[in-house]
């Protein structure tokens, strides 16, 4: 009688132990999305990937030059926890705040979502923009 080969791994006894930490009871809870903040001309730009998030369910606030993006993802599928082999896509509520690098005109901010990337464009406050001063010759 022939048996199939069993791949031996020195970590084999610890595989199930590792799974406890990878898929603990804390999975599926809050998460913090990544964020890029940069400037373009007279604007501060903030981009954050929010795949699977309905843009209409995202809240964006700017107060005292602090931008906060928050919302919630919704699980579209009814999959039992024990049926997962691996669960890495985060679900649940999220919130991310960042201190903007300069004063901005919060009331003129605009946001749009394209291909799962939320982009917030915020004009810089006038006092931040460089002013060119001409030298008068007498």
mmCIF file of C-alpha atoms in Angstrom:
data_model
loop_
_atom_site.group_PDB
_atom_site.id
_atom_site.type_symbol
_atom_site.label_atom_id
_atom_site.label_comp_id
_atom_site.label_asym_id
_atom_site.label_seq_id
_atom_site.Cartn_x
_atom_site.Cartn_y
_atom_site.Cartn_z
ATOM 1 C CA UNK A 1 0.000 0.000 0.000
ATOM 2 C CA UNK A 2 1.418 3.370 -1.029
ATOM 3 C CA UNK A 3 0.807 6.538 0.851
ATOM 4 C CA UNK A 4 1.058 10.033 -0.509
ATOM 5 C CA UNK A 5 3.932 12.156 0.670
ATOM 6 C CA UNK A 6 3.259 14.524 3.513
ATOM 7 C CA UNK A 7 5.189 17.743 3.336
ATOM 8 C CA UNK A 8 7.047 18.177 6.599
ATOM 9 C CA UNK A 9 7.653 21.612 7.997
ATOM 10 C CA UNK A 10 9.493 22.422 11.210
ATOM 11 C CA UNK A 11 6.711 24.902 11.974
ATOM 12 C CA UNK A 12 3.926 22.367 11.432
ATOM 13 C CA UNK A 13 2.952 22.009 15.105
ATOM 14 C CA UNK A 14 2.710 25.787 15.412
ATOM 15 C CA UNK A 15 0.550 26.418 12.352
ATOM 16 C CA UNK A 16 -2.725 26.154 14.259
ATOM 17 C CA UNK A 17 -1.283 28.141 17.146
ATOM 18 C CA UNK A 18 -0.355 30.956 14.745
ATOM 19 C CA UNK A 19 -3.890 30.914 13.344
ATOM 20 C CA UNK A 20 -5.232 31.869 16.772
ATOM 21 C CA UNK A 21 -3.333 35.144 16.603
ATOM 22 C CA UNK A 22 -4.071 35.795 12.941
ATOM 23 C CA UNK A 23 -7.803 35.291 13.318
ATOM 24 C CA UNK A 24 -8.575 36.211 16.882
ATOM 25 C CA UNK A 25 -11.775 37.681 18.261
ATOM 26 C CA UNK A 26 -10.496 41.164 17.429
ATOM 27 C CA UNK A 27 -10.774 40.542 13.665
ATOM 28 C CA UNK A 28 -13.419 42.470 11.824
ATOM 29 C CA UNK A 29 -13.300 45.408 14.202
ATOM 30 C CA UNK A 30 -12.232 48.981 13.687
ATOM 31 C CA UNK A 31 -9.356 49.748 11.378
ATOM 32 C CA UNK A 32 -7.339 52.776 10.351
ATOM 33 C CA UNK A 33 -7.064 53.433 6.612
ATOM 34 C CA UNK A 34 -3.767 54.556 5.076
ATOM 35 C CA UNK A 35 -3.507 58.192 4.034
ATOM 36 C CA UNK A 36 -1.327 60.329 1.736
ATOM 37 C CA UNK A 37 -1.141 64.098 2.352
ATOM 38 C CA UNK A 38 0.642 66.361 -0.141
ATOM 39 C CA UNK A 39 0.393 69.783 -1.778
ATOM 40 C CA UNK A 40 -0.312 70.852 -5.348
ATOM 41 C CA UNK A 41 -0.088 74.548 -6.155
ATOM 42 C CA UNK A 42 -2.625 76.272 -3.869
ATOM 43 C CA UNK A 43 -4.201 73.093 -2.434
ATOM 44 C CA UNK A 44 -3.565 70.450 0.191
ATOM 45 C CA UNK A 45 -4.516 67.022 -1.168
ATOM 46 C CA UNK A 46 -5.467 64.037 0.993
ATOM 47 C CA UNK A 47 -5.928 60.603 -0.572
ATOM 48 C CA UNK A 48 -7.020 57.447 1.198
ATOM 49 C CA UNK A 49 -7.953 54.053 -0.268
ATOM 50 C CA UNK A 50 -11.427 52.952 0.796
ATOM 51 C CA UNK A 51 -12.229 49.908 -1.362
ATOM 52 C CA UNK A 52 -15.737 48.595 -0.942
ATOM 53 C CA UNK A 53 -16.897 51.662 1.009
ATOM 54 C CA UNK A 54 -19.974 53.508 -0.240
ATOM 55 C CA UNK A 55 -18.738 57.118 -0.723
ATOM 56 C CA UNK A 56 -22.126 58.417 0.428
ATOM 57 C CA UNK A 57 -21.527 56.811 3.834
ATOM 58 C CA UNK A 58 -18.190 58.555 4.436
ATOM 59 C CA UNK A 59 -18.063 61.543 6.788
ATOM 60 C CA UNK A 60 -15.380 64.181 6.259
ATOM 61 C CA UNK A 61 -14.843 67.027 8.713
ATOM 62 C CA UNK A 62 -12.208 69.737 9.013
ATOM 63 C CA UNK A 63 -11.955 71.558 12.308
ATOM 64 C CA UNK A 64 -8.997 73.673 13.470
ATOM 65 C CA UNK A 65 -6.937 72.369 10.525
ATOM 66 C CA UNK A 66 -7.543 68.740 11.550
ATOM 67 C CA UNK A 67 -9.087 66.534 8.862
ATOM 68 C CA UNK A 68 -11.140 63.519 9.981
ATOM 69 C CA UNK A 69 -12.424 60.841 7.617
ATOM 70 C CA UNK A 70 -14.769 58.237 9.107
ATOM 71 C CA UNK A 71 -17.325 55.698 7.989
ATOM 72 C CA UNK A 72 -18.178 52.030 7.957
ATOM 73 C CA UNK A 73 -17.726 49.114 5.606
ATOM 74 C CA UNK A 74 -20.530 46.660 5.145
ATOM 75 C CA UNK A 75 -20.063 42.940 4.714
ATOM 76 C CA UNK A 76 -21.963 42.017 1.557
ATOM 77 C CA UNK A 77 -21.698 38.266 2.077
ATOM 78 C CA UNK A 78 -23.054 36.001 4.757
ATOM 79 C CA UNK A 79 -20.043 33.766 5.381
ATOM 80 C CA UNK A 80 -19.730 31.881 8.639
ATOM 81 C CA UNK A 81 -16.617 32.664 10.638
ATOM 82 C CA UNK A 82 -15.601 28.991 10.711
ATOM 83 C CA UNK A 83 -15.746 28.821 6.882
ATOM 84 C CA UNK A 84 -12.878 31.287 6.463
ATOM 85 C CA UNK A 85 -9.368 29.975 5.873
ATOM 86 C CA UNK A 86 -7.945 33.469 6.036
ATOM 87 C CA UNK A 87 -9.630 36.799 6.698
ATOM 88 C CA UNK A 88 -7.494 39.851 5.993
ATOM 89 C CA UNK A 89 -9.933 42.320 4.434
ATOM 90 C CA UNK A 90 -10.949 44.621 7.257
ATOM 91 C CA UNK A 91 -14.620 45.275 7.889
ATOM 92 C CA UNK A 92 -16.340 47.534 10.361
ATOM 93 C CA UNK A 93 -16.083 51.169 11.309
ATOM 94 C CA UNK A 94 -13.051 53.303 10.605
ATOM 95 C CA UNK A 95 -11.816 56.748 11.504
ATOM 96 C CA UNK A 96 -8.635 58.586 10.647
ATOM 97 C CA UNK A 97 -7.606 62.088 11.688
ATOM 98 C CA UNK A 98 -4.587 64.028 10.531
ATOM 99 C CA UNK A 99 -3.293 67.478 11.409
ATOM 100 C CA UNK A 100 -2.997 69.348 8.132
ATOM 101 C CA UNK A 101 0.465 70.822 7.468
ATOM 102 C CA UNK A 102 -0.865 74.378 7.103
ATOM 103 C CA UNK A 103 -3.962 76.518 7.526
ATOM 104 C CA UNK A 104 -6.685 75.765 4.994
ATOM 105 C CA UNK A 105 -10.023 77.095 3.778
ATOM 106 C CA UNK A 106 -12.167 74.274 5.162
ATOM 107 C CA UNK A 107 -15.407 75.721 3.766
ATOM 108 C CA UNK A 108 -14.056 75.367 0.206
ATOM 109 C CA UNK A 109 -12.935 71.728 0.478
ATOM 110 C CA UNK A 110 -14.141 69.232 -2.115
ATOM 111 C CA UNK A 111 -14.062 65.437 -2.139
ATOM 112 C CA UNK A 112 -14.609 62.744 -4.741
ATOM 113 C CA UNK A 113 -14.077 59.015 -5.011
ATOM 114 C CA UNK A 114 -12.627 57.230 -8.016
ATOM 115 C CA UNK A 115 -11.731 53.540 -8.257
ATOM 116 C CA UNK A 116 -11.892 53.137 -4.479
ATOM 117 C CA UNK A 117 -9.615 56.117 -3.712
ATOM 118 C CA UNK A 118 -11.118 59.028 -1.781
ATOM 119 C CA UNK A 119 -9.492 62.348 -2.723
ATOM 120 C CA UNK A 120 -10.047 65.486 -0.653
ATOM 121 C CA UNK A 121 -8.857 68.795 -2.134
ATOM 122 C CA UNK A 122 -8.568 71.669 0.348
ATOM 123 C CA UNK A 123 -7.454 75.173 -0.684
ATOM 124 C CA UNK A 124 -4.606 76.663 1.352
ATOM 125 C CA UNK A 125 -5.465 79.705 3.447
ATOM 126 C CA UNK A 126 -4.332 83.020 1.942
ATOM 127 C CA UNK A 127 -1.782 83.696 4.684
ATOM 128 C CA UNK A 128 0.025 80.489 3.695
ATOM 129 C CA UNK A 129 0.448 81.332 0.022
ATOM 130 C CA UNK A 130 3.778 82.988 -0.770
ATOM 131 C CA UNK A 131 3.528 86.630 -1.726
ATOM 132 C CA UNK A 132 5.892 88.178 -4.223
ATOM 133 C CA UNK A 133 7.001 91.679 -3.378
ATOM 134 C CA UNK A 134 8.441 93.852 -6.108
ATOM 135 C CA UNK A 135 11.430 96.009 -5.206
ATOM 136 C CA UNK A 136 10.952 99.636 -6.173
ATOM 137 C CA UNK A 137 13.990 101.499 -7.422
ATOM 138 C CA UNK A 138 14.320 105.186 -6.502
#
